[in-house]
Tab-separated table of C-alpha atoms (C1' of nucleotides) in Angstrom:
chain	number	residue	atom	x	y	z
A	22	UNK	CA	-3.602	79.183	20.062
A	23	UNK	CA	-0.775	80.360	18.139
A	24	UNK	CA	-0.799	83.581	16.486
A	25	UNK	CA	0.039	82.420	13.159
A	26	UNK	CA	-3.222	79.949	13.701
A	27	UNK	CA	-5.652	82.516	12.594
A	28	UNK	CA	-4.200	83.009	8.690
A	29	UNK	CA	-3.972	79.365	8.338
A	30	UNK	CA	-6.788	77.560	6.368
A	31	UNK	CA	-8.903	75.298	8.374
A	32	UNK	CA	-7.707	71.959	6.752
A	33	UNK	CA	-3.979	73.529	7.166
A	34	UNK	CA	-4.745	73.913	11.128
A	35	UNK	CA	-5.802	70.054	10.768
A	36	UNK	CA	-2.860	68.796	9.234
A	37	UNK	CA	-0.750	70.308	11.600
A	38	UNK	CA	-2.877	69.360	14.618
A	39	UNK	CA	-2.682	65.777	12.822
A	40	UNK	CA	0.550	65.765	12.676
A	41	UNK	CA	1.566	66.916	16.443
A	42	UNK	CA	-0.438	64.198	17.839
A	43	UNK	CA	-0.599	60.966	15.865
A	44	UNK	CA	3.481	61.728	15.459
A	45	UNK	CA	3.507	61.825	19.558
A	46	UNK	CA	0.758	59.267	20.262
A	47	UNK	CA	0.791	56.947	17.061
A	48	UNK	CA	-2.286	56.045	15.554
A	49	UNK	CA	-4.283	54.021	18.049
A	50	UNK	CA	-3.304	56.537	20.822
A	51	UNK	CA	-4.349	59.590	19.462
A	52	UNK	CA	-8.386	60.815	19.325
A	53	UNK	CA	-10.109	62.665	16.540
A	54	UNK	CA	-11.038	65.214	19.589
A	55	UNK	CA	-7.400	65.844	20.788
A	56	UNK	CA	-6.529	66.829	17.132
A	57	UNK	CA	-9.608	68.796	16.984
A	58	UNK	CA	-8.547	70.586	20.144
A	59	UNK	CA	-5.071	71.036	19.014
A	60	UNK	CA	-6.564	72.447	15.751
A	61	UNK	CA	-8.951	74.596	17.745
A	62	UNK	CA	-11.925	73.529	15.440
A	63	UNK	CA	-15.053	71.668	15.871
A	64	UNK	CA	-14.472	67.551	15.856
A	65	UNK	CA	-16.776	67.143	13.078
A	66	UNK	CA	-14.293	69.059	10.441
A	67	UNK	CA	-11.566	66.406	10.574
A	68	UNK	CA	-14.179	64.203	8.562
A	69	UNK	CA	-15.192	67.090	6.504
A	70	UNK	CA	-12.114	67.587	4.957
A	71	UNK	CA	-10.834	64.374	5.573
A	72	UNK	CA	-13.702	61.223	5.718
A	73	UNK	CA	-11.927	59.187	8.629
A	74	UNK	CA	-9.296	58.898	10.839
A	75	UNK	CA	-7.724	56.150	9.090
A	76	UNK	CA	-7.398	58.861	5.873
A	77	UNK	CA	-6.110	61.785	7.715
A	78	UNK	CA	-3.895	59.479	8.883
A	79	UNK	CA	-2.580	58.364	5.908
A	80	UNK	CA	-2.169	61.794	4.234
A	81	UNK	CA	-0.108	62.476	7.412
A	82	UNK	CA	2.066	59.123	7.118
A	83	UNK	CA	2.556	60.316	3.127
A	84	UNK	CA	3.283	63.536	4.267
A	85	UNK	CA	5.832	62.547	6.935
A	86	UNK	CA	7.938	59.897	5.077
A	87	UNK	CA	7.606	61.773	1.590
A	88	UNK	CA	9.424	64.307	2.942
A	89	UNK	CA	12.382	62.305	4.689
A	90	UNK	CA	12.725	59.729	1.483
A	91	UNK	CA	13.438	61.382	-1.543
A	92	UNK	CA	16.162	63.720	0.794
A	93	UNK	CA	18.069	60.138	1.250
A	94	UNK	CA	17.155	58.500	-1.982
A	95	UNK	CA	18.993	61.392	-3.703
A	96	UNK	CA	22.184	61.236	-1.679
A	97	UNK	CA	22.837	57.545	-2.759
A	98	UNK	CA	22.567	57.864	-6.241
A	99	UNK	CA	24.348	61.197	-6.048
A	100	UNK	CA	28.038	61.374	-7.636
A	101	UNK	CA	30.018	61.195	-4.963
A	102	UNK	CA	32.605	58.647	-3.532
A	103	UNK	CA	31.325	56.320	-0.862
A	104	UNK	CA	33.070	57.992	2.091
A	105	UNK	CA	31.378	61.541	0.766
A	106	UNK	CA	27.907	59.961	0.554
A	107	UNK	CA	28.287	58.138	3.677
A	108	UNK	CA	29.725	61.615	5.541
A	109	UNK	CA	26.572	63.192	3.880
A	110	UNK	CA	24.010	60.904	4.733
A	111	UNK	CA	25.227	61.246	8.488
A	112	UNK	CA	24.704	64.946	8.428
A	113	UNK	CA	21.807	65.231	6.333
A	114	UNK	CA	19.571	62.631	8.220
A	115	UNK	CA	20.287	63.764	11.411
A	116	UNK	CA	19.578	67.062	10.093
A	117	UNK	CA	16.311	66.114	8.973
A	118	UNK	CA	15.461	64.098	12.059
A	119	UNK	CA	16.278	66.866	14.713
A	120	UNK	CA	13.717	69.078	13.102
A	121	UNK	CA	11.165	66.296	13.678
A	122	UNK	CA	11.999	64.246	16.340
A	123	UNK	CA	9.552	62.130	17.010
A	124	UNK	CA	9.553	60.987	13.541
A	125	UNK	CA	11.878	57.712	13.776
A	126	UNK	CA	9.653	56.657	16.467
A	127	UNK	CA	6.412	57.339	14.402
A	128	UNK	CA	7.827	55.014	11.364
A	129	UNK	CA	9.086	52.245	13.196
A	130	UNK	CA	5.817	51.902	14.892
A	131	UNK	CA	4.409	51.820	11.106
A	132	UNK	CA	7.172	49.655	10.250
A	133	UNK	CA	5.934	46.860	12.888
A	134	UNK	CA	2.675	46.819	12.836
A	135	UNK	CA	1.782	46.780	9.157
A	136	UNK	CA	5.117	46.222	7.000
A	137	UNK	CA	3.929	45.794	3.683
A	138	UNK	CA	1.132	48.282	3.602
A	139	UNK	CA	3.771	50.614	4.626
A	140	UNK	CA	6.389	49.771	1.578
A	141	UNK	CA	3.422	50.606	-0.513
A	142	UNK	CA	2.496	53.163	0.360
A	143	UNK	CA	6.235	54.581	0.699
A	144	UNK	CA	7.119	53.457	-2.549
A	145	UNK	CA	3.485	53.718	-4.405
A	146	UNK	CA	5.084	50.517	-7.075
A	147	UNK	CA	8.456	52.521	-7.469
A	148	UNK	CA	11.694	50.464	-6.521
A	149	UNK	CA	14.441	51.447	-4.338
A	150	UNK	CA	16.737	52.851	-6.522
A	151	UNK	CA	19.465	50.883	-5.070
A	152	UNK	CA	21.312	49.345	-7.987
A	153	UNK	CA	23.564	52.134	-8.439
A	154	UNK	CA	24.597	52.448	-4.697
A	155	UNK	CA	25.465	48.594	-4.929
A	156	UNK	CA	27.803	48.805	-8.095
A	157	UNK	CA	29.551	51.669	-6.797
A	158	UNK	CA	30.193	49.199	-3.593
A	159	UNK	CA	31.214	46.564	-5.884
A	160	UNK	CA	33.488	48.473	-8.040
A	161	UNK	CA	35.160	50.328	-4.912
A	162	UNK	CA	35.795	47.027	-3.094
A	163	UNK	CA	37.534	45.564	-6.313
A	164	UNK	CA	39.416	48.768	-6.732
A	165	UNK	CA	40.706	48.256	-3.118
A	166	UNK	CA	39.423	51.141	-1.291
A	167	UNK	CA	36.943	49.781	0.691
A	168	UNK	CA	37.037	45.911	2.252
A	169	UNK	CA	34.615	43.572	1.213
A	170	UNK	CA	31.266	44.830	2.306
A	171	UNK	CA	27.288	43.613	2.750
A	172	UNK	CA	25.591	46.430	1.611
A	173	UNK	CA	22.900	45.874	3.949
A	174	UNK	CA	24.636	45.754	6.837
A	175	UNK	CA	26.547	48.774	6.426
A	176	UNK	CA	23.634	50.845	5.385
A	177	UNK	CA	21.538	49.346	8.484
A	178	UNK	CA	24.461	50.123	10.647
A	179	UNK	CA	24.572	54.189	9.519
A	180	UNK	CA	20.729	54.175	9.748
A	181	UNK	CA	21.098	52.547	13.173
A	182	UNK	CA	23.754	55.243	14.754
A	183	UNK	CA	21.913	57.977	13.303
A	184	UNK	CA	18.801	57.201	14.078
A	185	UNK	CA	18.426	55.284	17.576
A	186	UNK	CA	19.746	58.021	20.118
A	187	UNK	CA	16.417	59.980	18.554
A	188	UNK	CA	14.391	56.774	19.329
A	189	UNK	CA	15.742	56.327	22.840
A	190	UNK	CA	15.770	60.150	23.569
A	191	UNK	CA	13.948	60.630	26.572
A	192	UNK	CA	15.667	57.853	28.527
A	193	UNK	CA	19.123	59.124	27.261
A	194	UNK	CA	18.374	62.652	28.255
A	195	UNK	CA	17.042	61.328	31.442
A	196	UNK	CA	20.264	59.339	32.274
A	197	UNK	CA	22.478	61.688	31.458
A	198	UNK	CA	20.747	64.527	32.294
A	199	UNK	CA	21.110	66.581	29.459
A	200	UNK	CA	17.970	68.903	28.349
A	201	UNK	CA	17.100	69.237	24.764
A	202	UNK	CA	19.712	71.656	23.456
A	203	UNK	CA	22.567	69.786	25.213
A	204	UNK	CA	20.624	66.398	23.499
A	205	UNK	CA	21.127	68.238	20.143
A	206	UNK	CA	24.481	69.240	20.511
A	207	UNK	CA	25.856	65.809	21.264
A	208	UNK	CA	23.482	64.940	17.870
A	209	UNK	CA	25.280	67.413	16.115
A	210	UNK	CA	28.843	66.392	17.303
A	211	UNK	CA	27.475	62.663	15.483
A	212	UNK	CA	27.219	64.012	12.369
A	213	UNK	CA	30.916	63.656	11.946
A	214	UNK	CA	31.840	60.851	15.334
A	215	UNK	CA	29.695	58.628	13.359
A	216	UNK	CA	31.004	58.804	9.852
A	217	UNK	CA	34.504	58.286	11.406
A	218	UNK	CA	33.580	55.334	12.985
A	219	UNK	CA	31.734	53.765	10.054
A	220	UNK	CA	34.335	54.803	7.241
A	221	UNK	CA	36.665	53.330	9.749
A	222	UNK	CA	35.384	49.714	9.916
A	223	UNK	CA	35.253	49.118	5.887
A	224	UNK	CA	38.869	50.978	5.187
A	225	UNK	CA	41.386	48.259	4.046
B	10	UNK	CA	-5.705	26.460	21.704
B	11	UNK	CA	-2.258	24.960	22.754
B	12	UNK	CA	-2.140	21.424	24.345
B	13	UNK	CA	-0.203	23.236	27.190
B	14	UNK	CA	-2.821	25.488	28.304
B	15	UNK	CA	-4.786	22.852	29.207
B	16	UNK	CA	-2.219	22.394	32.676
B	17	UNK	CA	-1.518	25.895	33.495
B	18	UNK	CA	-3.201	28.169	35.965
B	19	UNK	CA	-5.854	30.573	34.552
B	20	UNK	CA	-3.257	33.660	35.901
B	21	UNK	CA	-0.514	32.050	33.942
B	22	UNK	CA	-2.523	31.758	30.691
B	23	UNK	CA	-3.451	35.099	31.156
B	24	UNK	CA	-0.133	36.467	31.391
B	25	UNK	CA	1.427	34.571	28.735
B	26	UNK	CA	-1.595	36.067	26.520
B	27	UNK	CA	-1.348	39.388	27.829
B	28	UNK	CA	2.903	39.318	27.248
B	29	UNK	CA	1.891	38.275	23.770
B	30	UNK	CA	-1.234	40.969	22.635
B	31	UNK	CA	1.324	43.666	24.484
B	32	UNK	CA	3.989	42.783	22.806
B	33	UNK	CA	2.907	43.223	19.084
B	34	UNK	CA	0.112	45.506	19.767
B	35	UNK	CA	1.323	47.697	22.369
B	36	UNK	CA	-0.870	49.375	25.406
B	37	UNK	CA	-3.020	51.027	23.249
B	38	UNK	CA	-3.859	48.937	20.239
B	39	UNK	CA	-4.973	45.829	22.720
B	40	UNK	CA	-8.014	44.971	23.167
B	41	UNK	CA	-8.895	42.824	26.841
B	42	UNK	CA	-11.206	40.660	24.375
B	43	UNK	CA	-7.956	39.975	22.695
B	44	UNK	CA	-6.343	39.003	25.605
B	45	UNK	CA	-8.908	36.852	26.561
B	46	UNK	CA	-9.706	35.185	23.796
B	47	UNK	CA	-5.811	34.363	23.427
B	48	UNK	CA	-5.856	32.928	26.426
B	49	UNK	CA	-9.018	31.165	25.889
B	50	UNK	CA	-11.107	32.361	29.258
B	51	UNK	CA	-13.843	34.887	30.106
B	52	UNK	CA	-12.863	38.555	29.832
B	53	UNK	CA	-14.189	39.228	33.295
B	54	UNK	CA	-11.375	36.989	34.359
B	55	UNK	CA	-8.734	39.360	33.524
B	56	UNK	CA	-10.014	41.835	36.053
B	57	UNK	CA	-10.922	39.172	39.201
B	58	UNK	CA	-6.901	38.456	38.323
B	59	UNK	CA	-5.262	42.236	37.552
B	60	UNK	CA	-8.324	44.666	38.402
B	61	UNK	CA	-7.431	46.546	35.008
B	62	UNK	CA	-5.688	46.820	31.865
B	63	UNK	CA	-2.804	49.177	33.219
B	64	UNK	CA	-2.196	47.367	36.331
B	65	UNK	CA	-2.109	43.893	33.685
B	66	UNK	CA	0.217	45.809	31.552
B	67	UNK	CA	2.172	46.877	34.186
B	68	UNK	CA	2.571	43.424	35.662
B	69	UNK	CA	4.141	42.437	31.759
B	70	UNK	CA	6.176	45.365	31.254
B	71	UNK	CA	7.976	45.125	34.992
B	72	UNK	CA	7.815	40.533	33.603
B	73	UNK	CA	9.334	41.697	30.270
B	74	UNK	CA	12.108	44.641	31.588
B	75	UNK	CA	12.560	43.266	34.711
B	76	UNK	CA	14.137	40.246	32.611
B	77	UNK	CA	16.162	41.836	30.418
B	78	UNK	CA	18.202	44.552	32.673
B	79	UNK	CA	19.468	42.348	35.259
B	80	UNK	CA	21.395	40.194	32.885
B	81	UNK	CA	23.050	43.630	31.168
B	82	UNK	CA	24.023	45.060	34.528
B	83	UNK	CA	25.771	41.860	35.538
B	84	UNK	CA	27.813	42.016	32.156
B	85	UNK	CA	28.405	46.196	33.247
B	86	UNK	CA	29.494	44.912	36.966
B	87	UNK	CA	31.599	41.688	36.219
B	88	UNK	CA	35.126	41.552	36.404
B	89	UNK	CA	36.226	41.697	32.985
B	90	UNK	CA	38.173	43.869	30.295
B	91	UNK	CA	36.278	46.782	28.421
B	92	UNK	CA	36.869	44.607	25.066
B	93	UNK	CA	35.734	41.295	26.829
B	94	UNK	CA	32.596	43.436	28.299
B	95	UNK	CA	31.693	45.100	24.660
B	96	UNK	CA	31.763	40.826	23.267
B	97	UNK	CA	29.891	39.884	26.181
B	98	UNK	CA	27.345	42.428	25.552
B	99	UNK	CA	26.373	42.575	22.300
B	100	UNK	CA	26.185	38.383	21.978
B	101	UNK	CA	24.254	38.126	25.628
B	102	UNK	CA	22.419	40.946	24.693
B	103	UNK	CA	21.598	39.307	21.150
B	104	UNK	CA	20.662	36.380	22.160
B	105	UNK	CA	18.028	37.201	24.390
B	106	UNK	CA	16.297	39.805	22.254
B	107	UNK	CA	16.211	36.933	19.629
B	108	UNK	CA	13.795	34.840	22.085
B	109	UNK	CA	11.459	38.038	21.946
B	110	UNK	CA	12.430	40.088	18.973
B	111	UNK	CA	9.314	42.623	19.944
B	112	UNK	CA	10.668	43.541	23.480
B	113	UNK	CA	12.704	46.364	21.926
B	114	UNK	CA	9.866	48.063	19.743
B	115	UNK	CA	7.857	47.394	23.053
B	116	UNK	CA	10.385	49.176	25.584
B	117	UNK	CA	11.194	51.869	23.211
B	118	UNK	CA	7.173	52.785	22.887
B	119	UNK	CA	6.779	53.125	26.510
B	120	UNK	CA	10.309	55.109	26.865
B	121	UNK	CA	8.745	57.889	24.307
B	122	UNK	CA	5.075	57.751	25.840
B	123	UNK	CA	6.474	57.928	29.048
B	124	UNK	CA	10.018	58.618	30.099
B	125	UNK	CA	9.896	59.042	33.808
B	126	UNK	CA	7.407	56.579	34.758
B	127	UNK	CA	9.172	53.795	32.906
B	128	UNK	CA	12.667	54.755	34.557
B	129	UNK	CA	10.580	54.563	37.915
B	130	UNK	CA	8.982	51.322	37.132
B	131	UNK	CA	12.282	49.618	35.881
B	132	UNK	CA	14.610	51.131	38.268
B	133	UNK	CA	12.029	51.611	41.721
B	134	UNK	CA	14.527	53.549	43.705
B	135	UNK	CA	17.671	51.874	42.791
B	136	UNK	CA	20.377	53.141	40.523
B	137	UNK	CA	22.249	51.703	37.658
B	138	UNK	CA	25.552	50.793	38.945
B	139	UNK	CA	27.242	52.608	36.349
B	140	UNK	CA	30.275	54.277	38.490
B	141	UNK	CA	32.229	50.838	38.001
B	142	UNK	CA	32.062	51.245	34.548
B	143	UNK	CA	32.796	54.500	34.348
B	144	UNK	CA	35.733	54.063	36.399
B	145	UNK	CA	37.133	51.188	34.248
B	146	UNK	CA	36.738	53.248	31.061
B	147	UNK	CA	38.788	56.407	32.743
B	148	UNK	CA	41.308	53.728	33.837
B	149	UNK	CA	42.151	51.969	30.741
B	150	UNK	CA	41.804	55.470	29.294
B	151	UNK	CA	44.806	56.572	31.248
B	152	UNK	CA	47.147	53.092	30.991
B	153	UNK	CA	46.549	54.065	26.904
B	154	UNK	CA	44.283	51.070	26.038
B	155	UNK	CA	41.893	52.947	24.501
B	156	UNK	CA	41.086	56.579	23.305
B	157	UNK	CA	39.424	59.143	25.486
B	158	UNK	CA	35.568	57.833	25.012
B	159	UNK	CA	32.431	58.962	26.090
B	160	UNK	CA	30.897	56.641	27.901
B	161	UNK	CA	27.425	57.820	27.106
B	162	UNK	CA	28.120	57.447	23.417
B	163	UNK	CA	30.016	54.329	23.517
B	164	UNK	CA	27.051	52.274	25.319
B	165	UNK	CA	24.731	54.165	22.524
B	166	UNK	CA	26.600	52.938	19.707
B	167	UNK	CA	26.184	49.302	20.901
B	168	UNK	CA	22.312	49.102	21.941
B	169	UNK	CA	21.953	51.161	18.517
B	170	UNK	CA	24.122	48.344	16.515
B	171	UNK	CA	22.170	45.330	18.640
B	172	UNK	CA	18.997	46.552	19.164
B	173	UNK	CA	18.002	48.894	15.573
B	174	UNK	CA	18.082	45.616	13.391
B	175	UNK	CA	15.045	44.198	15.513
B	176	UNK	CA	13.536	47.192	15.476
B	177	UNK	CA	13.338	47.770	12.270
B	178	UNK	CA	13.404	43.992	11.022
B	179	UNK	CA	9.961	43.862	9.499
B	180	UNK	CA	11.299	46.056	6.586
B	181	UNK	CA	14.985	44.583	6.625
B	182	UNK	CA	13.218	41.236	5.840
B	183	UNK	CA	11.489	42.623	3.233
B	184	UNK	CA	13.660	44.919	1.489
B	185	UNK	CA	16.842	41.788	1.721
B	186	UNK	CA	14.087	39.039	1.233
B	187	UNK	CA	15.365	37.220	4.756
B	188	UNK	CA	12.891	34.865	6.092
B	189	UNK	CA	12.926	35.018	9.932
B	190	UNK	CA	15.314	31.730	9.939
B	191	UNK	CA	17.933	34.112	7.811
B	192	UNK	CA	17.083	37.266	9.467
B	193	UNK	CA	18.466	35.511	12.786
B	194	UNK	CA	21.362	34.527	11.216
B	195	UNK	CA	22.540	37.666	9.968
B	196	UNK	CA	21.935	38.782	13.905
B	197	UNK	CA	24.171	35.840	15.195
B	198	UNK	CA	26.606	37.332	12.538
B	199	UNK	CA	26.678	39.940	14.106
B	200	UNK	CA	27.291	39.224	17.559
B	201	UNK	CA	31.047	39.267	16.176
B	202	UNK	CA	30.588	42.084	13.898
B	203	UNK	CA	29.778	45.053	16.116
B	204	UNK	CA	32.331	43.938	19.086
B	205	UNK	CA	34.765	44.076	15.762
B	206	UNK	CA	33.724	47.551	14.815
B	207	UNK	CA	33.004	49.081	18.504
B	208	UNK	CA	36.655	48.030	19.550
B	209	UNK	CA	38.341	49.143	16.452
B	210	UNK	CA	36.226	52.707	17.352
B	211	UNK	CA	38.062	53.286	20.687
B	212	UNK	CA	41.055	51.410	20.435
B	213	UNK	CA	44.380	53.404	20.146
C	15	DT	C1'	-24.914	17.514	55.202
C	16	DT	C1'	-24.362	22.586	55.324
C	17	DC	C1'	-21.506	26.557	55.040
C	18	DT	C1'	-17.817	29.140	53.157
C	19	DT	C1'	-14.340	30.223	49.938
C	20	DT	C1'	-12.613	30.511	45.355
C	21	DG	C1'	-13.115	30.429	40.497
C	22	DT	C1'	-16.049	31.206	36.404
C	23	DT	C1'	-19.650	32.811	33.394
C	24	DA	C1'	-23.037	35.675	30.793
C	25	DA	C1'	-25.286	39.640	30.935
C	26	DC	C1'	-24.964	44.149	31.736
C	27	DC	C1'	-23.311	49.237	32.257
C	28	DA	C1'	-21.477	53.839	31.615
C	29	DA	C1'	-18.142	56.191	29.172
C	30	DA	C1'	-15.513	56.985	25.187
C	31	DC	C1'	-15.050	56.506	20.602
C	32	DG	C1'	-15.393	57.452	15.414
C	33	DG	C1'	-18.636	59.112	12.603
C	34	DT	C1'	-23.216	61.516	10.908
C	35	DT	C1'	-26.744	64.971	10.393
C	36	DA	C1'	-29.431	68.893	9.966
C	37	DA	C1'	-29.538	73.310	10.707
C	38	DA	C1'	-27.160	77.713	11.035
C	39	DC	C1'	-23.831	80.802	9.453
C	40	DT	C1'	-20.862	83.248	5.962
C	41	DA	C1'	-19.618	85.406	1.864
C	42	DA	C1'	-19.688	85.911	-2.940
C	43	DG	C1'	-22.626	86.179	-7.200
C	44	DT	C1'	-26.990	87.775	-9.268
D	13	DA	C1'	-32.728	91.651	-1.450
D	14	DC	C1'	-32.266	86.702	-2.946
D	15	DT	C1'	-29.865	82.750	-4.108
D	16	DT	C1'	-26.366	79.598	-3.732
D	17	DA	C1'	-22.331	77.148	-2.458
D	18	DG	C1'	-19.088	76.317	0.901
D	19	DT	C1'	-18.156	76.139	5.813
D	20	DT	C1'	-19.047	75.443	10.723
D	21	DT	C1'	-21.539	74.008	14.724
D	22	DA	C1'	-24.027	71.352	18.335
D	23	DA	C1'	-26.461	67.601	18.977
D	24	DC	C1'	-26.891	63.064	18.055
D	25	DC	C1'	-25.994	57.855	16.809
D	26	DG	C1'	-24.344	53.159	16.917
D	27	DT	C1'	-20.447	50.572	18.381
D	28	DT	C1'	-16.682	49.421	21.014
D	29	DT	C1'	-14.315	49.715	25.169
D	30	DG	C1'	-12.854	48.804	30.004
D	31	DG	C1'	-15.065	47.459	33.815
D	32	DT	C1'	-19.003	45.504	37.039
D	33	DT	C1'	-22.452	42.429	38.789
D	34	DA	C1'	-25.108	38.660	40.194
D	35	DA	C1'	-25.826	34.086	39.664
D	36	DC	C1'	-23.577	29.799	39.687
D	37	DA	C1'	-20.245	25.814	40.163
D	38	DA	C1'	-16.537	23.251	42.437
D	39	DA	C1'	-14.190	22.034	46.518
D	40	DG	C1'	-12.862	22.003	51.028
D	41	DA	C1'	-14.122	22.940	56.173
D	42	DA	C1'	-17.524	22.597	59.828
DNA sequence: TTCTTTGTTAACCAAACGGTTAAACTAAGT
DNA sequence: ACTTAGTTTAACCGTTTGGTTAACAAAGAA
């Protein structure tokens, strides 16, 4: 047990314990006793504090993705060009991700196996605030800056280059051989290889 | 139950059913009742055929991987130019994931549950013959084709660009409002899209 | 026919699982 | 010292799970 384990309230030591496993064994692989374990606590806590497994693991999910959200939410309707946001977006979501990196994997799984429960409760009935990010495309293209571009594609593309080499970590640090320092290095060197090659392909 | 079953082997309907409850729910979300009923047999069938649920899932996984990596290391290994290769790939590579848009969620589970057995199970010894390729990229590095690349990164970029859109296509189809007819669409779009953008990356 | 092999079924089993309970413990208020 | 409310524990419960078994059926082989 960590040191810092024994200041920590009992329903903080669950979260955490929560977290660490169902983010590294997803929700039908992890067991209310590994997280108890991992907690140090007795098994029958987690449903004290938290009813079921299907709860805690919602108030994880919530926790997770309400963190990483807002963080890119903000950066598109920021007021900055398109090149700026998409240079920031780069840096700031694999800055995010490398402090958590088993978090791409954890959402995806969401993703698949129960979409629209997971738009909900992501967005809780609030929109995508997405209109402004598409007008600034618009007026940018028209202005000549930027070739004609589908929005989607371009933002599935940055999400894509940022976010893959995370999902396909251990096979790409197991081909190439590089531990997980040299793994974040080469993530860090992205941060600006990828906005290059993105800002790139929609120059006129 | 489909018309077809009624002709095939018990040990064929059992691995089509098993390929399809792996697929979507993954190792540990299926159920051999789910299997079984999918396939329309007794459960104790499943283990007179494949003794037990990781031997049966192994049998898929080495079915499911064991198709796909052959026909990429051909495209690696033929005698072609980087820019030919980098087309070949992403619309071969395309095209097949379309037939079975789960396989990538699927591989990329069993990559982050477990790295080295998977590399063991796909690869069983061998290597990937990836000295030819490396030693076409230094060479039409040095006649001034392309920029100095890194290999690593460059084969990255283009599984990210192919394979992220399946990934995470339950929410692209509901964020864009594609139905799976357009969803594939926008993918055969794109077969021509990322060669576009990859090439422009590293040429000179 | 009779025997043997192969395929199939329903019933069963032990272990693992998520979840519950009642009693014990702790600490603060009276 | 007594009460009370919140916290923790071990033991327990019902269900589900992967896996087994024994009886049985179909089809050749003798």
């Amino acid at each position: 047990m960590d040191k810092q384990k024994k200041d920590q309230t009992t329903e903080e030591k669950i979260l955490e314990a929560a977290k660490q496993i169902f983010l590294t064994k997803g929700l039908d692989g992890a067991r209310m006793q590994d997280i108890a374990d991992e907690a140090g606590i007795n098994k029958a806590m987690l449903h004290y504090y938290f009813r079921s497994k299907d709860k805690l693991f919602e108030q994880i999910f919530i926790e997770v993705v309400g963190h990483f959200l807002p963080k890119i939410i903000a950066i598109l309707t920021s007021e900055k060009t398109i090149f700026e946001k998409i240079e920031i977006f780069c840096s700031e979501y694999i800055s995010q991700v490398m402090q958590a990196p088993y978090v791409p994997v954890f959402i995806l799984n969401e993703i698949n196996k129960q979409p629209e429960a997971f738009l909900k409760k992501v967005l809780g009935g609030r929109e995508i605030p997405v209109e402004l990010f598409l007008k600034q495309l618009e007026k940018e293209t028209k202005s000549g800056i930027i070739r004609k571009v589908d929005p989607v594609e371009l933002f599935m593309n940055l999400i894509a280059l940022c976010a893959f080499p995370f999902v396909a970590r251990p096979i790409v640090q197991l081909i190439t051989g590089k531990d997980m320092k040299q793994f974040m290095t080469m993530m860090e060197a992205r941060k600006k290889e990828i906005p290059k090659l993105i800002i790139d392909s929609i120059k006129k």
